[in-house]
Amino acid sequence: MQSLPTEVKIKGILFLVPGFLESPTAVMAQSSIVQEASKNGLAVIMVNLTPNNESFPIDKKSIHTLGNMIDDFYHKNKISLDLDLYLGGFSIGGTTVLKFYAEKYKTLKISKVFAIDPPLDMVRLRKSLLKGREKSFVAKLDTLNTEHKTQEESLKEQSVYNPDYTNLSMLPDYRLTALRIYSEPDILWWINNRSMDLSDMNVTDCAGYINKLKQKSEENKVELILTKDRGIRNNTQKHPHSWSIAEPTDLIAWLLAK
């Protein structure tokens, strides 16, 4: 899906990666980020990196595919490489953009990155999925182990952040760009609706990652945005793991701020 500004000059390019099984139509029903971005002069490209978005797009092939999509968009639309490139994603899509940035920031100029409640520790995620309703998703994680390593070793290597594996030298540099991660730590909702607790929530990974990035350098421009009572799906259903926790007007203003 592409949305190009028609009434204002293009100020930048925003690539969005949806969550697992999400379609562009479903995303636009949950958030006005695309509309707000277009209104403010950003071209928006929402991508599916696997067929029907039915796999976790955090493997090397998916990262490579995203890079090719970015290159193709700039080339086919004859867009200047001087235009700012922004990356954003929800849930596992947020994990994807963080992995992409970590691998490409030295060779590709990326202005800002945001991720909405992404799972970053695949070891923790697998354990959490086994406890919850999404047990079938575990098979999707396990298919990423293509090199016949031990399950835990493979999951650690697929992680953006794992507290027992990630050291400072493995972390990307955010001094010349900026990162926002959004999470809504509604612990009682998870207890009452999913029989899960803080150890099962993505915010645990996100807090650890932001903390580690700040330990690496005080100049890293990274922040964890914690929200309250913003998580809503289908306009009425309370759910803290939602696109809506990122307020669109504020988010786009942050992207465009110099």
Coordinates of N, CA and C in Angstrom, one line a residue, residues 79-208:
I79 N 12.9 9.6 -6.5 CA 12.9 10.5 -5.3 C 14.3 10.7 -4.8
S80 N 14.6 11.9 -4.5 CA 16.0 12.3 -4.0 C 16.3 11.5 -2.8
L81 N 17.6 11.0 -2.7 CA 18.1 10.3 -1.5 C 18.3 11.3 -0.4
D82 N 18.1 12.6 -0.6 CA 18.3 13.6 0.4 C 17.0 13.6 1.3
L83 N 15.9 13.1 0.8 CA 14.6 13.1 1.5 C 14.8 12.2 2.7
D84 N 14.3 12.6 3.9 CA 14.4 11.8 5.1 C 13.6 10.5 5.0
L85 N 14.2 9.4 5.5 CA 13.6 8.1 5.6 C 13.3 7.8 7.0
Y86 N 12.0 7.4 7.2 CA 11.6 7.0 8.6 C 11.0 5.6 8.5
L87 N 11.2 4.9 9.6 CA 10.8 3.5 9.8 C 9.9 3.4 11.0
G88 N 8.8 2.6 10.8 CA 7.9 2.4 12.0 C 7.2 1.0 11.8
G89 N 6.8 0.5 13.0 CA 6.1 -0.8 12.9 C 5.4 -1.1 14.2
F90 N 4.4 -2.0 14.1 CA 3.6 -2.4 15.3 C 3.9 -3.9 15.6
S91 N 4.0 -4.2 16.8 CA 4.2 -5.6 17.3 C 5.5 -6.2 16.6
I92 N 5.3 -7.3 16.0 CA 6.5 -8.0 15.3 C 7.0 -7.1 14.2
G93 N 6.1 -6.3 13.6 CA 6.6 -5.3 12.6 C 7.5 -4.3 13.2
G94 N 7.3 -3.9 14.5 CA 8.2 -3.0 15.1 C 9.6 -3.7 15.4
T95 N 9.5 -5.0 15.7 CA 10.7 -5.8 15.8 C 11.5 -5.8 14.5
T96 N 10.8 -5.9 13.4 CA 11.4 -5.9 12.1 C 12.2 -4.6 11.9
V97 N 11.6 -3.5 12.1 CA 12.3 -2.2 11.8 C 13.5 -2.0 12.7
L98 N 13.4 -2.4 13.9 CA 14.5 -2.3 14.8 C 15.7 -3.2 14.4
K99 N 15.4 -4.4 13.9 CA 16.4 -5.3 13.4 C 17.0 -4.7 12.1
F100 N 16.1 -4.1 11.3 CA 16.6 -3.5 10.0 C 17.6 -2.4 10.3
Y101 N 17.2 -1.5 11.2 CA 18.0 -0.4 11.6 C 19.4 -0.9 12.1
A102 N 19.3 -1.8 13.0 CA 20.6 -2.3 13.6 C 21.5 -2.9 12.5
E103 N 21.0 -3.5 11.4 CA 21.8 -4.0 10.4 C 22.2 -3.0 9.3
K104 N 21.4 -2.0 9.2 CA 21.7 -1.1 8.0 C 22.1 0.3 8.3
Y105 N 22.1 0.7 9.6 CA 22.3 2.1 10.0 C 23.7 2.7 9.5
K106 N 24.7 1.8 9.3 CA 26.0 2.2 8.9 C 26.1 2.5 7.4
T107 N 25.2 2.0 6.7 CA 25.2 2.2 5.2 C 24.0 2.9 4.6
L108 N 22.9 3.0 5.4 CA 21.7 3.7 4.9 C 21.3 4.8 5.9
K109 N 21.1 6.0 5.4 CA 20.7 7.1 6.3 C 19.2 6.9 6.7
I110 N 19.0 6.7 7.9 CA 17.6 6.6 8.4 C 17.4 7.6 9.5
S111 N 16.4 8.5 9.3 CA 16.3 9.7 10.1 C 15.7 9.4 11.5
K112 N 14.6 8.6 11.6 CA 14.0 8.3 12.9 C 13.3 6.9 12.8
V113 N 13.2 6.3 13.9 CA 12.6 5.0 14.0 C 11.6 4.9 15.1
F114 N 10.4 4.3 14.9 CA 9.6 4.1 16.1 C 9.0 2.7 16.0
A115 N 8.7 2.1 17.2 CA 8.1 0.8 17.2 C 7.0 0.8 18.3
I116 N 5.9 0.2 18.0 CA 4.8 0.2 18.9 C 4.6 -1.2 19.6
D117 N 5.0 -1.3 20.8 CA 4.9 -2.5 21.6 C 5.5 -3.7 21.0
P118 N 6.8 -3.6 20.5 CA 7.4 -4.8 19.9 C 7.9 -5.8 20.8
P119 N 7.8 -7.1 20.5 CA 8.5 -8.1 21.3 C 10.0 -8.1 20.8
L120 N 10.9 -8.0 21.7 CA 12.3 -7.9 21.3 C 13.1 -9.1 21.8
D121 N 12.6 -9.8 22.8 CA 13.3 -11.0 23.3 C 12.5 -12.2 22.8
M122 N 13.1 -13.0 21.9 CA 12.3 -14.1 21.3 C 12.3 -15.3 22.3
V123 N 13.2 -15.4 23.2 CA 13.2 -16.5 24.2 C 12.0 -16.2 25.1
R124 N 11.9 -15.0 25.6 CA 10.8 -14.6 26.4 C 9.4 -14.7 25.7
L125 N 9.4 -14.3 24.4 CA 8.2 -14.3 23.7 C 7.7 -15.8 23.5
R126 N 8.6 -16.7 23.2 CA 8.1 -18.1 23.0 C 7.5 -18.6 24.3
K127 N 8.1 -18.3 25.4 CA 7.6 -18.8 26.7 C 6.2 -18.2 27.0
S128 N 6.1 -16.9 26.6 CA 4.8 -16.2 26.9 C 3.7 -16.7 25.9
L129 N 4.1 -17.0 24.7 CA 3.1 -17.5 23.7 C 2.6 -18.9 24.2
L130 N 3.4 -19.7 24.8 CA 3.0 -21.0 25.2 C 2.0 -20.9 26.4
K131 N 2.0 -19.8 27.1 CA 1.1 -19.7 28.2 C -0.2 -19.1 27.8
G132 N -0.3 -18.4 26.7 CA -1.4 -17.7 26.3 C -2.3 -18.3 25.2
R133 N -3.1 -17.5 24.6 CA -4.1 -18.0 23.6 C -3.4 -18.3 22.2
E134 N -2.2 -17.7 22.0 CA -1.6 -17.8 20.7 C -0.5 -18.9 20.6
K135 N -0.8 -20.1 21.2 CA 0.2 -21.2 21.2 C 0.6 -21.5 19.7
S136 N -0.4 -21.4 18.8 CA -0.1 -21.7 17.4 C 1.0 -20.9 16.8
F137 N 1.2 -19.7 17.4 CA 2.3 -18.8 16.9 C 3.7 -19.3 17.2
V138 N 3.8 -20.2 18.1 CA 5.1 -20.7 18.5 C 5.8 -21.4 17.3
A139 N 5.0 -22.1 16.5 CA 5.5 -22.8 15.3 C 6.1 -21.8 14.3
K140 N 5.6 -20.6 14.3 CA 6.1 -19.5 13.4 C 7.5 -19.1 13.9
L141 N 7.7 -19.0 15.2 CA 9.0 -18.7 15.7 C 10.0 -19.9 15.4
D142 N 9.5 -21.1 15.6 CA 10.4 -22.2 15.4 C 10.9 -22.4 14.0
T143 N 10.1 -22.0 13.0 CA 10.5 -22.1 11.6 C 11.7 -21.2 11.3
L144 N 12.0 -20.2 12.1 CA 13.1 -19.3 11.9 C 14.4 -20.0 12.2
N145 N 14.4 -21.1 12.9 CA 15.7 -21.8 13.2 C 16.0 -22.7 12.0
T146 N 16.7 -22.1 11.0 CA 17.0 -22.8 9.7 C 18.4 -23.3 9.8
E147 N 19.2 -23.0 10.8 CA 20.6 -23.5 10.8 C 20.8 -24.6 11.8
H148 N 19.7 -25.2 12.3 CA 19.7 -26.4 13.1 C 20.5 -26.1 14.4
K149 N 20.4 -25.0 15.0 CA 21.0 -24.7 16.2 C 20.1 -25.1 17.4
T150 N 20.5 -25.0 18.6 CA 19.6 -25.3 19.7 C 18.5 -24.2 19.7
Q151 N 17.4 -24.6 20.2 CA 16.2 -23.7 20.1 C 16.6 -22.3 20.8
E152 N 17.2 -22.4 22.0 CA 17.5 -21.2 22.7 C 18.5 -20.3 22.0
E153 N 19.5 -21.0 21.5 CA 20.6 -20.2 20.8 C 20.0 -19.5 19.6
S154 N 19.1 -20.2 18.8 CA 18.5 -19.6 17.6 C 17.6 -18.4 18.0
L155 N 16.8 -18.6 19.1 CA 15.9 -17.5 19.5 C 16.7 -16.3 20.0
K156 N 17.8 -16.5 20.7 CA 18.7 -15.4 21.2 C 19.2 -14.6 20.0
E157 N 19.7 -15.3 19.0 CA 20.2 -14.7 17.8 C 19.2 -13.9 17.0
Q158 N 17.9 -14.4 17.1 CA 16.8 -13.7 16.4 C 16.3 -12.5 17.1
S159 N 16.7 -12.3 18.4 CA 16.2 -11.3 19.2 C 16.9 -9.9 18.9
V160 N 16.1 -8.9 19.1 CA 16.7 -7.5 19.1 C 17.5 -7.3 20.4
Y161 N 16.9 -7.9 21.5 CA 17.5 -7.7 22.8 C 17.1 -9.0 23.7
N162 N 18.1 -9.6 24.2 CA 17.9 -10.6 25.2 C 18.9 -10.3 26.4
P163 N 18.4 -10.3 27.6 CA 19.2 -9.8 28.7 C 20.4 -10.7 29.0
D164 N 20.3 -12.0 28.6 CA 21.4 -12.9 28.8 C 22.4 -13.0 27.6
Y165 N 22.1 -12.3 26.5 CA 22.9 -12.5 25.3 C 23.4 -11.2 24.8
T166 N 22.6 -10.1 24.8 CA 22.9 -8.9 24.2 C 23.9 -8.1 25.1
N167 N 25.1 -7.8 24.5 CA 26.0 -6.9 25.2 C 26.1 -5.6 24.5
L168 N 26.8 -4.6 25.1 CA 26.8 -3.2 24.6 C 27.4 -3.2 23.1
S169 N 28.4 -4.0 22.9 CA 29.1 -4.0 21.6 C 28.1 -4.4 20.4
M170 N 27.1 -5.1 20.8 CA 26.1 -5.6 19.8 C 25.1 -4.6 19.4
L171 N 25.0 -3.5 20.2 CA 23.9 -2.6 20.0 C 24.2 -1.5 18.9
P172 N 23.2 -1.1 18.2 CA 23.4 0.0 17.2 C 23.6 1.3 17.8
D173 N 24.0 2.3 17.0 CA 24.2 3.6 17.4 C 23.0 4.5 17.1
Y174 N 22.5 5.2 18.1 CA 21.3 6.1 17.8 C 21.7 7.6 18.1
R175 N 23.0 7.9 18.0 CA 23.4 9.3 18.3 C 23.0 10.2 17.1
L176 N 23.0 9.7 15.9 CA 22.7 10.6 14.8 C 21.3 10.4 14.3
T177 N 20.5 9.7 14.9 CA 19.0 9.5 14.6 C 18.3 9.5 15.9
A178 N 17.1 9.0 15.9 CA 16.3 9.0 17.2 C 15.3 7.8 17.1
L179 N 15.1 7.2 18.3 CA 14.2 6.1 18.5 C 13.1 6.3 19.5
R180 N 11.9 6.0 19.2 CA 10.8 5.9 20.2 C 10.2 4.5 20.2
I181 N 10.1 4.0 21.4 CA 9.3 2.7 21.5 C 8.1 3.0 22.5
Y182 N 6.9 2.6 22.0 CA 5.7 2.9 22.7 C 5.2 1.5 23.4
S183 N 4.8 1.6 24.7 CA 4.2 0.5 25.3 C 3.2 1.0 26.3
E184 N 2.2 0.2 26.5 CA 1.1 0.5 27.5 C 1.1 -0.7 28.6
P185 N 1.8 -0.5 29.7 CA 2.0 -1.5 30.7 C 0.8 -1.7 31.6
D186 N -0.3 -2.2 31.0 CA -1.5 -2.4 31.7 C -1.5 -3.8 32.3
I187 N -0.8 -4.0 33.4 CA -0.6 -5.3 34.0 C -1.9 -6.0 34.4
L188 N -2.8 -5.2 35.0 CA -4.1 -5.8 35.4 C -4.9 -6.3 34.2
W189 N -4.8 -5.6 33.1 CA -5.6 -6.1 31.9 C -5.0 -7.5 31.5
W190 N -3.7 -7.7 31.5 CA -3.1 -8.9 31.1 C -3.4 -10.0 32.1
I191 N -3.4 -9.7 33.4 CA -3.8 -10.7 34.4 C -5.2 -11.1 34.2
N192 N -6.1 -10.2 34.1 CA -7.6 -10.5 34.0 C -8.0 -11.1 32.7
N193 N -7.4 -10.7 31.6 CA -7.8 -11.1 30.3 C -7.0 -12.2 29.6
R194 N -5.7 -12.4 30.1 CA -4.9 -13.4 29.4 C -4.1 -14.3 30.4
S195 N -4.4 -14.1 31.7 CA -3.7 -14.8 32.8 C -2.2 -14.7 32.6
M196 N -1.7 -13.5 32.3 CA -0.3 -13.3 32.1 C 0.1 -12.2 33.1
D197 N 1.4 -12.0 33.3 CA 1.9 -11.0 34.2 C 3.0 -10.2 33.5
L198 N 3.7 -9.4 34.3 CA 4.7 -8.5 33.8 C 5.8 -9.2 33.0
S199 N 6.1 -10.4 33.5 CA 7.2 -11.1 32.8 C 6.8 -11.6 31.4
D200 N 5.5 -11.5 31.1 CA 5.1 -11.9 29.7 C 4.9 -10.8 28.8
M201 N 5.1 -9.6 29.3 CA 4.7 -8.4 28.5 C 5.9 -7.8 27.7
N202 N 5.6 -7.3 26.5 CA 6.7 -6.8 25.6 C 7.4 -5.6 26.3
V203 N 6.7 -4.9 27.2 CA 7.3 -3.7 27.8 C 8.6 -4.1 28.6
T204 N 8.6 -5.4 29.1 CA 9.8 -5.8 29.8 C 11.0 -5.8 28.8
D205 N 10.8 -6.3 27.6 CA 11.9 -6.3 26.6 C 12.3 -4.9 26.3
C206 N 11.3 -4.0 26.0 CA 11.5 -2.7 25.6 C 12.2 -1.8 26.6
A207 N 11.9 -2.0 27.9 CA 12.6 -1.3 28.9 C 14.0 -1.7 29.0
G208 N 14.3 -3.0 28.9 CA 15.7 -3.5 28.9 C 16.5 -3.0 27.8

